[in-house]
Coordinates of N, CA, C and O in Angstrom, one line a residue:
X1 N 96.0 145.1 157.5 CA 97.4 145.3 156.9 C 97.2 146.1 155.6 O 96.5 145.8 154.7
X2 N 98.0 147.2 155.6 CA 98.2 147.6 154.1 C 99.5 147.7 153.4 O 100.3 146.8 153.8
X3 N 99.8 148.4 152.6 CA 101.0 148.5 151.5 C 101.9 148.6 152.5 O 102.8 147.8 152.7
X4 N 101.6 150.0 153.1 CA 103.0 150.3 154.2 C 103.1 149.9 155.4 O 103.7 150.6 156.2
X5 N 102.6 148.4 155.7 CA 102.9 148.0 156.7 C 104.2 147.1 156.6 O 104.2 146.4 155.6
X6 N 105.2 147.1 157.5 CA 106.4 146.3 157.5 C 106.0 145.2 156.7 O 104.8 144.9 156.6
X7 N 107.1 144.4 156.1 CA 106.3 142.7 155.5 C 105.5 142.4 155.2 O 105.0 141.3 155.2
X8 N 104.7 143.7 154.4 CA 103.5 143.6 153.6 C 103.9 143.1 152.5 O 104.9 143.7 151.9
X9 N 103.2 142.0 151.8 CA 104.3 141.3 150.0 C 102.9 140.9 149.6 O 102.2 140.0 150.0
X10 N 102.7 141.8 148.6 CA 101.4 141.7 147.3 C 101.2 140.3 147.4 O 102.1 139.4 147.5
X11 N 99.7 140.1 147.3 CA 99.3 138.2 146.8 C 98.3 138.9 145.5 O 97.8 139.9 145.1
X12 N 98.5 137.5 145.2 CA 97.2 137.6 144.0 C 95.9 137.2 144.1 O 95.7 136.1 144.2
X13 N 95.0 138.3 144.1 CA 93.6 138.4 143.8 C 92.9 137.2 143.3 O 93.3 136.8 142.2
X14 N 91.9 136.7 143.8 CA 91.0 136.0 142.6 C 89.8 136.4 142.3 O 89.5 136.4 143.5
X15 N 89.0 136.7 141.8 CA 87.6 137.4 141.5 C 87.0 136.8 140.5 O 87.5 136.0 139.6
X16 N 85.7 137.3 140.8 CA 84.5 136.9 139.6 C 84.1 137.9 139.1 O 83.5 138.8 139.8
X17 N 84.2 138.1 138.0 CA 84.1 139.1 137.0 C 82.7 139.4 137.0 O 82.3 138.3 136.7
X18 N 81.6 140.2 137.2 CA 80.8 140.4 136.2 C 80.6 142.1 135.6 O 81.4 143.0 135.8
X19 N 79.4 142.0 134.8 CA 78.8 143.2 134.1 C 79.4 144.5 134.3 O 78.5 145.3 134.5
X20 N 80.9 145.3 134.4 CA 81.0 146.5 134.8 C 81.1 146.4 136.3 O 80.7 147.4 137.0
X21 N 81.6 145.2 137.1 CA 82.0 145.1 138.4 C 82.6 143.6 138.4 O 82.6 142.8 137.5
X22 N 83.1 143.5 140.0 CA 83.7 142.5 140.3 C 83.3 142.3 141.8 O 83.1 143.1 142.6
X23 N 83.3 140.7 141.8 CA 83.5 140.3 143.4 C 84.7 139.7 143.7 O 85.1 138.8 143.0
X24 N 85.3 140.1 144.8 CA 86.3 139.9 145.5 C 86.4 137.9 146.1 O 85.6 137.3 146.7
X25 N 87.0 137.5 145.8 CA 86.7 136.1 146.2 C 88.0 136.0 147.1 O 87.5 136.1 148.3
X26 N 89.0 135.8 147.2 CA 90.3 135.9 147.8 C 90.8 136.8 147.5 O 90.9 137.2 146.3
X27 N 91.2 137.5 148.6 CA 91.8 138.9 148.9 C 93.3 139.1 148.7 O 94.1 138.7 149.5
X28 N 93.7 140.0 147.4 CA 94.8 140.3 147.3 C 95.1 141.8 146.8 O 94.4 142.8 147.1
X29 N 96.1 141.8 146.0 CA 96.4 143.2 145.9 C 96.3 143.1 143.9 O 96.6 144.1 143.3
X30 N 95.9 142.3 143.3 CA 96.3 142.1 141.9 C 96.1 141.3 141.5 O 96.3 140.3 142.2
X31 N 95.5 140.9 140.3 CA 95.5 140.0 139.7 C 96.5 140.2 138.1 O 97.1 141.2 137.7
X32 N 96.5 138.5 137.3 CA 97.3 138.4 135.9 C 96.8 139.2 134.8 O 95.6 139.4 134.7
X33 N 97.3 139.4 134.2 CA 96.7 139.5 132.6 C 96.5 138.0 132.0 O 97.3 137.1 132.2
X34 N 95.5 138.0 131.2 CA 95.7 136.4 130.9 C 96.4 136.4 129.5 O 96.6 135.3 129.0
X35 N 96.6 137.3 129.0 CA 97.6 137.5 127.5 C 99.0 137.6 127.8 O 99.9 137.1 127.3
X36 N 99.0 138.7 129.0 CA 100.5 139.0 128.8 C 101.1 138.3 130.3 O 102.3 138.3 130.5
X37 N 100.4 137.9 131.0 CA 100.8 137.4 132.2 C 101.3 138.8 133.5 O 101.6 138.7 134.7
X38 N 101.1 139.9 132.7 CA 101.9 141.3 133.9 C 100.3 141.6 135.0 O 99.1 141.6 134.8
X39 N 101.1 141.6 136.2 CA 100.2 141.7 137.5 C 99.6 143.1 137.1 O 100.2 144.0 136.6
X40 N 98.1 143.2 137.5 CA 97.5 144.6 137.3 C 97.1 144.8 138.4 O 96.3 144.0 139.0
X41 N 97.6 145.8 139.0 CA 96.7 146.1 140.5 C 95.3 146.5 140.4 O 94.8 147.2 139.6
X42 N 94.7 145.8 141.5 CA 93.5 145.9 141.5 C 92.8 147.5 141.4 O 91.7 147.7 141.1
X43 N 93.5 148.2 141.6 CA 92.8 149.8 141.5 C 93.0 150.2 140.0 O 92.4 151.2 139.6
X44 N 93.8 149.5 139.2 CA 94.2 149.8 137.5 C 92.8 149.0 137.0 O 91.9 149.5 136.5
X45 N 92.8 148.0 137.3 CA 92.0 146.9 136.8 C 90.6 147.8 135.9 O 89.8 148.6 136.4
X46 N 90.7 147.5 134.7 CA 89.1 148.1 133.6 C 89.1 147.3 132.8 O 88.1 147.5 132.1
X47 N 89.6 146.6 132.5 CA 89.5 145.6 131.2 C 89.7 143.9 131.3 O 90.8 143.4 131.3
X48 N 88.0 142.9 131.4 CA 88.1 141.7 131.4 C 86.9 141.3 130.5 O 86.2 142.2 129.8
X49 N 86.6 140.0 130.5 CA 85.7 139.3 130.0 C 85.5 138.0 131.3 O 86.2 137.2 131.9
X50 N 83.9 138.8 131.1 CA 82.8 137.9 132.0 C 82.7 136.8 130.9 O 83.9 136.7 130.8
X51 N 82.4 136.3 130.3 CA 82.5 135.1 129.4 C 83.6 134.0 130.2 O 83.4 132.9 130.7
X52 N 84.5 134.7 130.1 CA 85.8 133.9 130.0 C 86.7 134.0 131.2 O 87.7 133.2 131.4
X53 N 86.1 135.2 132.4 CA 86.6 135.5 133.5 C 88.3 135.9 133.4 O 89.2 135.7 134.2
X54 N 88.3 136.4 132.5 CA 89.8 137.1 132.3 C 90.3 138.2 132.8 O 89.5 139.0 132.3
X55 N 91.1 138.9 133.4 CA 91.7 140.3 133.4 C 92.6 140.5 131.6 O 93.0 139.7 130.7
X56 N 92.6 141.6 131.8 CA 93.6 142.2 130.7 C 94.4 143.4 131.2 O 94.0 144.2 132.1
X57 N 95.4 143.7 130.6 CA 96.3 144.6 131.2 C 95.6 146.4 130.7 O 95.5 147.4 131.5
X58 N 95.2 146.4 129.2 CA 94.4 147.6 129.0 C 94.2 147.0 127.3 O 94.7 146.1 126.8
X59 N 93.3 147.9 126.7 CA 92.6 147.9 125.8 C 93.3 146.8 124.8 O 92.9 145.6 124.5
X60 N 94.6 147.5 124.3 CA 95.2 146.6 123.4 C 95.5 145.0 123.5 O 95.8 144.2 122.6
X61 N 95.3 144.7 125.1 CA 95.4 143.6 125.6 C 93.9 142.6 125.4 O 93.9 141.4 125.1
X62 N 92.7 143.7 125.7 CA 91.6 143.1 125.6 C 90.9 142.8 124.0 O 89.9 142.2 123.8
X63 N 91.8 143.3 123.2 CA 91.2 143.9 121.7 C 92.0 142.0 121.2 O 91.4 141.0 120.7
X64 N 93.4 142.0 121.6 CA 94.1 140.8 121.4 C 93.1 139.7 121.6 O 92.8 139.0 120.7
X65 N 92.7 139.5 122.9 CA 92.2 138.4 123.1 C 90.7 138.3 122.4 O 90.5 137.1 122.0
X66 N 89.9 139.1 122.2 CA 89.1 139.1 121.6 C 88.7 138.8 120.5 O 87.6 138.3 120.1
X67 N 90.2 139.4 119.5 CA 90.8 138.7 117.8 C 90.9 137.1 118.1 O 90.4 136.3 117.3
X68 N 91.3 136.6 119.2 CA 92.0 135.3 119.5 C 91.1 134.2 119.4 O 91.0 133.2 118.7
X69 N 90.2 134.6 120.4 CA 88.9 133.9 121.4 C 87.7 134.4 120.4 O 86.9 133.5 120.0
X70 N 87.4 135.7 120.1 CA 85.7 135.9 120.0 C 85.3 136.5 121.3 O 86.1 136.8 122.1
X71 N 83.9 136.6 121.4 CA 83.1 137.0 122.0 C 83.0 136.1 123.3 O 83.3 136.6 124.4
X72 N 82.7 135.0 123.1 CA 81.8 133.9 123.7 C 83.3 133.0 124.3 O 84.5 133.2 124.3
X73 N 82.8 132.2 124.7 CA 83.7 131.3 125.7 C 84.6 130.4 124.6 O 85.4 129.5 125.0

């Protein structure tokens, strides 16, 4: 099934973050930002923390959480 198939409706992604990649754990189209809560599709997706297994929506999102949190868990 893809986007343009009749009754196709986005789910959310779960993944495991690591080093400059990701594994797919349940298959969706997107995952949250964990700051701002806005769905990022999985093909936008560049910005998380393996620490903390987060998505972020783009830089200013990941710079936020990082003032918030730190580095480390």
């Amino acid at each position: 099934m893809n986007i343009f198939d009749k009754g196709f409706a986005p789910a959310e992604a779960t993944l495991r973050y690591l080093d400059g990649d990701y594994v797919v754990l349940k298959p969706g189209s997107f995952v949250r930002c964990a700051i701002s809560g806005r769905p990022i599709p999985l093909d936008e997706l560049t910005y998380w923390s393996v620490d903390r297994q987060e998505a972020y929506a783009d830089a200013a999102t990941a710079h936020t959480a990082f003032e918030r949190f730190g580095r480390g868990k």
